[in-house]
XYZ file of C-alpha atoms in Angstrom:
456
model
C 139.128 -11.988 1.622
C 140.204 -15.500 0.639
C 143.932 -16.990 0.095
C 143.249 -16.851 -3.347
C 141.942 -13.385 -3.975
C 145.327 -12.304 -1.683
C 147.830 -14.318 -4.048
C 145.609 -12.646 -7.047
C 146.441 -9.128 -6.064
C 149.889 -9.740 -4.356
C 148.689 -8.548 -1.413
C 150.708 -11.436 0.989
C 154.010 -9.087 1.138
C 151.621 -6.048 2.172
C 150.803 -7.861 5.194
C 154.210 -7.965 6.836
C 154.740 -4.088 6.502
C 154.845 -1.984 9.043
C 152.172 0.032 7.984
C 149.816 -2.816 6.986
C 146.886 -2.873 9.804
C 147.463 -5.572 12.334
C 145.156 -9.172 11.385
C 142.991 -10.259 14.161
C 143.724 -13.924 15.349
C 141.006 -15.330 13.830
C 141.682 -14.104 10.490
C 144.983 -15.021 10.620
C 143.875 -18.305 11.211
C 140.986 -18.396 8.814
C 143.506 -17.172 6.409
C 145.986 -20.123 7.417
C 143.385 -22.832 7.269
C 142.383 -21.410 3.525
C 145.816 -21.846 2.454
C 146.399 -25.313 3.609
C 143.231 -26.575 2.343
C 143.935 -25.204 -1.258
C 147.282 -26.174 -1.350
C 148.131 -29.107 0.160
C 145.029 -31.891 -1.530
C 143.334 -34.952 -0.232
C 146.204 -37.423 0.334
C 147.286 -40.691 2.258
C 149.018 -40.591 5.164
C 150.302 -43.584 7.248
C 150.898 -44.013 11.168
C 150.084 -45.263 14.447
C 146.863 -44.245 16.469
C 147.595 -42.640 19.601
C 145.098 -40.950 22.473
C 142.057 -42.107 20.807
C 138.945 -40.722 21.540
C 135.617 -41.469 21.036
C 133.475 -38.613 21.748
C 129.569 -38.597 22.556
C 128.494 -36.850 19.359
C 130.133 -39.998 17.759
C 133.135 -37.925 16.711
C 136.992 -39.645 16.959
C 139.520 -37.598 17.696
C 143.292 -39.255 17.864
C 146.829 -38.689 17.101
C 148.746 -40.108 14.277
C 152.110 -40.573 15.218
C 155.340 -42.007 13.421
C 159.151 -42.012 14.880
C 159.561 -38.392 15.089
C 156.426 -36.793 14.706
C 153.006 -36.785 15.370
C 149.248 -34.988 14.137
C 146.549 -34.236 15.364
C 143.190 -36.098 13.690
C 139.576 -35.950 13.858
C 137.308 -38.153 11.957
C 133.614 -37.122 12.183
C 130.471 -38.892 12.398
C 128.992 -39.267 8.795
C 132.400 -40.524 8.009
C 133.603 -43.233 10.836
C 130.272 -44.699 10.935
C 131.016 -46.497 7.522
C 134.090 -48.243 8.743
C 133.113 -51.669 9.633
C 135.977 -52.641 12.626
C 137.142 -51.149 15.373
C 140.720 -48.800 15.780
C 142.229 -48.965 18.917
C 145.491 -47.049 20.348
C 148.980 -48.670 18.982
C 147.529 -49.964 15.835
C 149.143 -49.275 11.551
C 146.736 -47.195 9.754
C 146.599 -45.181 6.456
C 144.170 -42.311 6.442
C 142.558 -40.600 3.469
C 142.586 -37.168 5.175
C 142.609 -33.370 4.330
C 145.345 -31.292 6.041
C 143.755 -28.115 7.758
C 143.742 -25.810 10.719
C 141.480 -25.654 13.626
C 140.737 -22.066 14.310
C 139.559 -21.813 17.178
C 142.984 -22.933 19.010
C 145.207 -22.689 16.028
C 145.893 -26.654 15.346
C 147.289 -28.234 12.738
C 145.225 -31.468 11.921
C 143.884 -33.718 9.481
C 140.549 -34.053 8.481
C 140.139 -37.824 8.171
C 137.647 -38.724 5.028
C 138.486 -42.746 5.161
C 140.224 -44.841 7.045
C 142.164 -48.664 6.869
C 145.145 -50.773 8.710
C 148.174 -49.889 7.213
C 149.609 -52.466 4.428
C 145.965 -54.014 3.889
C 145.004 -51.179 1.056
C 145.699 -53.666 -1.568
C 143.835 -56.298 -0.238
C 140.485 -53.927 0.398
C 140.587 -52.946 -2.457
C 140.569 -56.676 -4.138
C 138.036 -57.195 -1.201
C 135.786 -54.113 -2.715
C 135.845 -55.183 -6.816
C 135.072 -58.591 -6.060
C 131.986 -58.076 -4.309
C 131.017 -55.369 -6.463
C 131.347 -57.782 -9.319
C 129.514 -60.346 -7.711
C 127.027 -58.667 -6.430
C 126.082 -57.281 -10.148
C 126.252 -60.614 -10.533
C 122.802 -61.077 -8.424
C 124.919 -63.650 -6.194
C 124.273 -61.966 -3.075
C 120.334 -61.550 -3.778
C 118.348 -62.046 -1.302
C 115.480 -63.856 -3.494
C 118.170 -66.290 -3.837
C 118.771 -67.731 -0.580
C 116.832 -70.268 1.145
C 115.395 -70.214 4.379
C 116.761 -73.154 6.932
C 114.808 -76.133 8.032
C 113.173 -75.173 11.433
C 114.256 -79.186 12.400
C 117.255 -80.543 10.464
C 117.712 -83.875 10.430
C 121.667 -83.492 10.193
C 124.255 -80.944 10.392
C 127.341 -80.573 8.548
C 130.010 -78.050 9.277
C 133.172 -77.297 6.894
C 135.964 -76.155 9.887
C 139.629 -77.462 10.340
C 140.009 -79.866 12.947
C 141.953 -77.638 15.429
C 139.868 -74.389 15.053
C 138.654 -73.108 18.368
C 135.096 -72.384 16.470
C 134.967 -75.993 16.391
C 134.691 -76.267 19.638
C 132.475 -73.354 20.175
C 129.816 -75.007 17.418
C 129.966 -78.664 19.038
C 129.581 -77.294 22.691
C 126.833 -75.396 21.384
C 124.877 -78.184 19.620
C 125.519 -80.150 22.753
C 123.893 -77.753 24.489
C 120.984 -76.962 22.376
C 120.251 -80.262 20.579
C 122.512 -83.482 22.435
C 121.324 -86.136 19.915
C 121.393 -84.325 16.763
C 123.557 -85.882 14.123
C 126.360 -84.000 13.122
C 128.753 -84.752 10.102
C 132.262 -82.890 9.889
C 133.917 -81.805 6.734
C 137.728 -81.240 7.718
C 139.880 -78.582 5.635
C 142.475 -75.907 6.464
C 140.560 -72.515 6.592
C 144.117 -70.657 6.840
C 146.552 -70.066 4.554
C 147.499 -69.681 0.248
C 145.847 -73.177 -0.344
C 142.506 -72.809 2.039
C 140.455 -71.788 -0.598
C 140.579 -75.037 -2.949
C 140.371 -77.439 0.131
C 137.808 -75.200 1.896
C 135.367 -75.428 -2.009
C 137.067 -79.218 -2.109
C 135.082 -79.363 1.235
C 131.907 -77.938 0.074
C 131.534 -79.774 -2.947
C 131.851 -83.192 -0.934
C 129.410 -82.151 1.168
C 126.869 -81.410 -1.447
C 127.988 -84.615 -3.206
C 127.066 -86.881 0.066
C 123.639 -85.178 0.476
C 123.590 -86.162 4.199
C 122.253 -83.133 5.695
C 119.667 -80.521 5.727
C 122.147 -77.288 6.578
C 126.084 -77.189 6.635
C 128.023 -74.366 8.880
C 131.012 -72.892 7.433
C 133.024 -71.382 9.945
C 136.271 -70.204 11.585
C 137.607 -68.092 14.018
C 138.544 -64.612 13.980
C 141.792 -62.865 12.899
C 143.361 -60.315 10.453
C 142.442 -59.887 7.374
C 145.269 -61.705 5.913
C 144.078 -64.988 8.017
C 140.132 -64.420 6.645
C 141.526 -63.742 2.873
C 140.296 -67.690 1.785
C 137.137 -66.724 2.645
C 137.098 -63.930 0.244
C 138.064 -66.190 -2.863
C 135.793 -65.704 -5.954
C 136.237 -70.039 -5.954
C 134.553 -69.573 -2.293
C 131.539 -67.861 -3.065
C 130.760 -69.592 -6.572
C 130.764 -72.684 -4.575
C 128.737 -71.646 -1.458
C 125.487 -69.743 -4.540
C 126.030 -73.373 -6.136
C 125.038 -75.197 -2.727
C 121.825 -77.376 -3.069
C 121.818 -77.021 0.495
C 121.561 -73.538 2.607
C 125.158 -72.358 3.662
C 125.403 -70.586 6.925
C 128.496 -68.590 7.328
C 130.040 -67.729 11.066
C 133.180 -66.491 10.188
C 134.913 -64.145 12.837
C 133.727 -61.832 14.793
C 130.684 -59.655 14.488
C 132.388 -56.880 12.810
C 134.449 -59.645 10.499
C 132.605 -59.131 7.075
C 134.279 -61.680 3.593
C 132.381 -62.261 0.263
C 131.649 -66.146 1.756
C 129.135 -64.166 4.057
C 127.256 -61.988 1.089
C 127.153 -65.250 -0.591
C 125.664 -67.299 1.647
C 121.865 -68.288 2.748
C 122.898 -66.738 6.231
C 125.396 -64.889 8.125
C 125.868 -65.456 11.836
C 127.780 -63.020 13.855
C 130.412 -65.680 14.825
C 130.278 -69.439 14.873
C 128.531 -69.944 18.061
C 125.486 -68.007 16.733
C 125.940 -69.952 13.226
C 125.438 -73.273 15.835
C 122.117 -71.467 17.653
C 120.518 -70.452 14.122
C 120.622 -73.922 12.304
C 119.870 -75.936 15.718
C 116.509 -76.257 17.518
C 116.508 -75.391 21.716
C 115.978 -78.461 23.181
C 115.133 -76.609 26.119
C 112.858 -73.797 24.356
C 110.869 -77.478 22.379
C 110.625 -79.221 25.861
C 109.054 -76.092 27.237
C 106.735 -75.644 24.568
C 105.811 -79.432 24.701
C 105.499 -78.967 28.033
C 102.888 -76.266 27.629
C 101.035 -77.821 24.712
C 100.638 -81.301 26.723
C 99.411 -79.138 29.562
C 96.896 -77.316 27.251
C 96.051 -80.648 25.596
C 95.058 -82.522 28.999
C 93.285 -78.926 30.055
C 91.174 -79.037 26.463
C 90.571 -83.102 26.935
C 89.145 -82.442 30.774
C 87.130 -79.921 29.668
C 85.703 -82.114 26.699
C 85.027 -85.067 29.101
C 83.284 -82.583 31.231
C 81.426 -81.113 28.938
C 80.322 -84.483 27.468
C 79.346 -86.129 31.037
C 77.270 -83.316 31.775
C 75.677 -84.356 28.525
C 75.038 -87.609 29.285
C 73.211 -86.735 32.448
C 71.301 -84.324 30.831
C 70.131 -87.284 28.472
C 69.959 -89.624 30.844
C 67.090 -86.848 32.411
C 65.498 -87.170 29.114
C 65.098 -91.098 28.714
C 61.803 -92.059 29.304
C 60.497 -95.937 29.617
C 59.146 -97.435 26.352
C 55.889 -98.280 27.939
C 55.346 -95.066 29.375
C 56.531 -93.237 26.185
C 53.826 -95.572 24.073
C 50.992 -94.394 26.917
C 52.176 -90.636 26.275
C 51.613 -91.311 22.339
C 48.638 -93.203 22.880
C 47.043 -90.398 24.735
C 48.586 -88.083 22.439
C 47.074 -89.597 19.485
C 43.642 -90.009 20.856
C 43.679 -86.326 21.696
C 44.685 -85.427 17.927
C 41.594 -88.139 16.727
C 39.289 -86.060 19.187
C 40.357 -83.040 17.288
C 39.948 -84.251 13.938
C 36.410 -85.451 14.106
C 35.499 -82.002 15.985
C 37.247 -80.129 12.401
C 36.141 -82.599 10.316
C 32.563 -81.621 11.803
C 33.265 -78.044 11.966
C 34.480 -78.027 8.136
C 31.849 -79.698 6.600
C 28.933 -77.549 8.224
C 31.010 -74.176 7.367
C 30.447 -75.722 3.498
C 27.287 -76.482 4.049
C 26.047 -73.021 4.953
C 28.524 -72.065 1.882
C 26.640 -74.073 -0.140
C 23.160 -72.699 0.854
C 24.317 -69.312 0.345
C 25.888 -69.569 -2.695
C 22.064 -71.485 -3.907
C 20.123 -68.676 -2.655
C 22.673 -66.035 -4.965
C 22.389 -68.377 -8.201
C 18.599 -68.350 -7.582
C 18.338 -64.279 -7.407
C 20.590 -64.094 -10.564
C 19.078 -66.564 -12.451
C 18.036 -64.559 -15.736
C 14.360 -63.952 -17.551
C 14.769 -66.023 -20.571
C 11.550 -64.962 -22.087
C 12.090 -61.096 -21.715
C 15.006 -61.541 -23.627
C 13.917 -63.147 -26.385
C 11.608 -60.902 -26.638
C 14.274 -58.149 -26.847
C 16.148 -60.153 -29.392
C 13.011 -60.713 -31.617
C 12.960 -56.861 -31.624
C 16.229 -56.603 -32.292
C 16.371 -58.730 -35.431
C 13.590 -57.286 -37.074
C 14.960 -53.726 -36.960
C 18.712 -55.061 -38.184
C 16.951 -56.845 -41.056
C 14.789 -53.493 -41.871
C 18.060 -51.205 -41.587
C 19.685 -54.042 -43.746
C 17.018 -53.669 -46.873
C 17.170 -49.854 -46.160
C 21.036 -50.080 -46.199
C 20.715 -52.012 -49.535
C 18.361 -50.016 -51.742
C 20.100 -46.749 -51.089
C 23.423 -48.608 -51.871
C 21.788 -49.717 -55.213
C 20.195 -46.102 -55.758
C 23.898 -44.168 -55.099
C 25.750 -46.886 -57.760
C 22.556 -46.728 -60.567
C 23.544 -42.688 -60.506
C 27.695 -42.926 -60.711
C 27.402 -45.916 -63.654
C 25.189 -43.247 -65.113
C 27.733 -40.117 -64.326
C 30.533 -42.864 -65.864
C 28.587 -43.539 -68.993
C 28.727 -39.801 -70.183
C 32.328 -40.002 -69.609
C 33.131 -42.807 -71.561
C 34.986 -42.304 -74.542
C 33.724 -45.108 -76.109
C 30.139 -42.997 -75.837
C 31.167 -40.123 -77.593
C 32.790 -42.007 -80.694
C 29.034 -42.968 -81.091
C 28.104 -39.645 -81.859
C 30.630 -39.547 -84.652
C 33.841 -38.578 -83.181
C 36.969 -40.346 -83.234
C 40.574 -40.679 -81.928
C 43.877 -39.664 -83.458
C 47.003 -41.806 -82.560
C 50.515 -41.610 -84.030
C 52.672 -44.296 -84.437
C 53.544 -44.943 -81.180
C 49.989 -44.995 -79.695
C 50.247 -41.234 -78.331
C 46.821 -39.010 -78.417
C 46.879 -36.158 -81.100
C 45.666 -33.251 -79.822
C 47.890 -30.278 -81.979
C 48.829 -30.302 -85.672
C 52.105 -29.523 -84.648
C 53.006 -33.277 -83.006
C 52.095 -34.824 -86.642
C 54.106 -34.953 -89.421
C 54.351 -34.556 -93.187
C 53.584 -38.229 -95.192
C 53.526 -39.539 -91.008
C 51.056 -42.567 -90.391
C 48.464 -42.683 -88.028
C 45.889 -43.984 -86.649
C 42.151 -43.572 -86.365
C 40.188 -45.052 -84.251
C 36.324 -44.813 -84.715
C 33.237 -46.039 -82.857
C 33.175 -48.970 -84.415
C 36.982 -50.357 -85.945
C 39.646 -47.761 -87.008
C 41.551 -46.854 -90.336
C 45.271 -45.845 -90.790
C 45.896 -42.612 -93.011
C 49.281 -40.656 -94.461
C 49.625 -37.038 -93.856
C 49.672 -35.266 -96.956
C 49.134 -31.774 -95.588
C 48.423 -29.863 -91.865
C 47.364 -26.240 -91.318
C 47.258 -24.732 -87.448
């Protein structure tokens, strides 16, 4: 049964009767650790770390103490891993935490949901909404930013003059690359004015145009002492570089808006120097190893081509001796071409024969076949005349079949033809009318009458 449930049916007071069963200790504090955790909320609370403890699951356990007090905390895993510096024992810190009880001894503790150095909340939080709003932005991209030159010409690096990363950097490039030109860009990075002097900076580096890749660095410190490097002036002025920007600013687990906004962020400013700079050491090597590759590949070429030579030189023959070769060669070949020339013309000779003795056996009997075609003329021009008279016989009889049906025949026997006005055949009294013309037409002209009367 739950704290709440208990307060619901006023069953706290029941509990400290006499006759109310006894709790077990773990329900007490189950019941104790419900109750905290629903009444006191998520809240702030400030104070020093003390016995930290970082355990092998990845846990932290430590104390939070003030003057006169102290609690117990515990931060877990999927929580601390999201804080991007380090806590150590004696430092100011506000935790976001939940107050609670461990059952299993009966602790009072805090369950630690965020954590920050005490006094800074302000300034994270500034931190946070600027690089939210520039990052919405698109400044911090990475489709924007520009990949260094693998061999710059010149480096430029925006530092103040007494900055120990200055040192770090130039000991570096001395190391890596003696006689590469370097070109410094003084300005404060420290302080309420660093920011205009450290984009004044930037801008007269892009305005010179001497070199291929410009470091902006410092060393590290507190947040207060990085703050000019999280300027909104900053960044704008780094995305607005025509040449790449590498940031080493800090230490590895330093993080300000100048580092989302540039090309590049190194760790800290020495590895800021080894990224833009060429090994002098690692290029003599590998031009050590390409010469030796290069005088390997030319050796084996002159090898390779002497052994050539002698195998040519095995191949050159005198002139004279080569013309005696081709003389032989060619009187062999005119040897050979008589003997095919021979051997061709008698295999078309015998052709020839053969083909003579064929023509001769298929020569045709001219006579015979006249003969045939006498007899074959005489009976076409017989089955012509037949054809002709029985074709004259067959249209004598349908002229005379026609003649009978002509009407022109029977108006010689005395009939005739009765048309009405408009040429039509009269065969019924009923298609003529009363005082109607029409006309007659007879064997020999025609007349044109009036109805006077009709019967059926």
């Amino acid at each position: 049964m739950t704290v709440e449930e208990l307060l619901d049916k006023n069953m706290i007071t029941p509990l400290l009767s006499p006759l109310t069963p006894p709790l077990s200790v773990s329900a007490l504090n189950r019941l104790a650790r419900e109750m905290l955790e629903q009444t006191l909320p998520l809240t702030w609370v400030a104070g020093e770390i003390s016995n930290l403890t970082r355990a092998t699951s990845g846990h932290w356990y430590f104390s939070l103490k003030d003057a006169s007090a102290q609690v117990r905390c515990v931060m877990f895993r999927g929580r601390n891993q999201f804080i991007d510096w380090r806590p150590e024992n004696g430092m100011q810190v506000e935790v976001r935490a939940t107050p609670t009880l461990y059952e299993a001894r009966g602790e009072f503790q805090l369950q630690v949901d965020t954590l920050r150095r005490a006094g800074l909340g302000a300034l994270f939080e500034a931190f946070e909404q600027l690089k939210g709003k520039l990052e919405r932005e698109g400044l911090f991209e990475s489709a924007r930013k520009r990949s260094l030159p693998r061999f710059p010409q010149c480096i430029g690096i925006v530092t103040s003059l007494q900055a120990a990363a200055l040192r770090d950097v130039l000991t570096t490039l001395k190391r890596r690359m003696p006689g590469l030109p370097i070109v410094l860009y003084p300005t404060p990075v420290q302080g309420a004015d660093a920011a205009p002097q450290i984009v004044a900076a930037l801008q007269s580096a892009y305005r010179r145009a001497e070199c291929d890749v410009v470091i902006l660095c410092r060393g590290g410190g507190s947040i207060e002492d990085l703050w000019p490097f999280n300027e909104e002036m900053v960044a704008r002025t780094i995305v607005s570089s025509p040449i790449p920007i590498v940031c080493g600013i800090g230490h590895e687990t330093d993080f300000t808006i100048a580092d989302f906004a540039a090309d590049l962020r190194a760790p800290t400013p020495t590895a800021a120097a080894e990224l833009v700079s060429p090994n002098r050491t690692d290029l003599i090597h590998k031009l050590v190893l390409h010469q030796t590759r290069l005088l390997r590949q030319a050796r084996h070429q002159l090898d390779t081509l002497s052994q050539h030579l002698d195998y040519l030189a095995r191949r050159l023959i005198h002139p004279g001796r080569r013309l005696e070769a081709r003389q032989a060669a060619l009187g062999n070949l005119n040897q050979r071409l008589h003997q095919a020339m021979a051997t061709a013309q008698e295999r078309r000779n015998w052709h020839h024969r053969a083909l003579a003795r064929r023509l001769q056996q298929a020569r045709p009997n001219f006579s015979t076949w006249q003969a045939i075609l006498a007899t074959q003329a005489a009976g076409l021009i017989r089955a012509m005349h037949q054809h002709l008279t029985h074709t004259r016989q067959n249209t004598a009889r349908l002229v005379s079949h026609l003649s009978h049906l002509n009407p022109e025949a029977v108006l010689q026997r005395g009939y005739s033809i009765v048309l009405n006005e408009h040429g039509v055949i009269v065969h019924d009294s009923d298609q003529i009318r009363i005082e109607e013309s029409l006309n007659i037409r007879l064997a020999s002209g025609s007349a044109r009458v009036r109805v006077t009367d009709k019967s059926t």
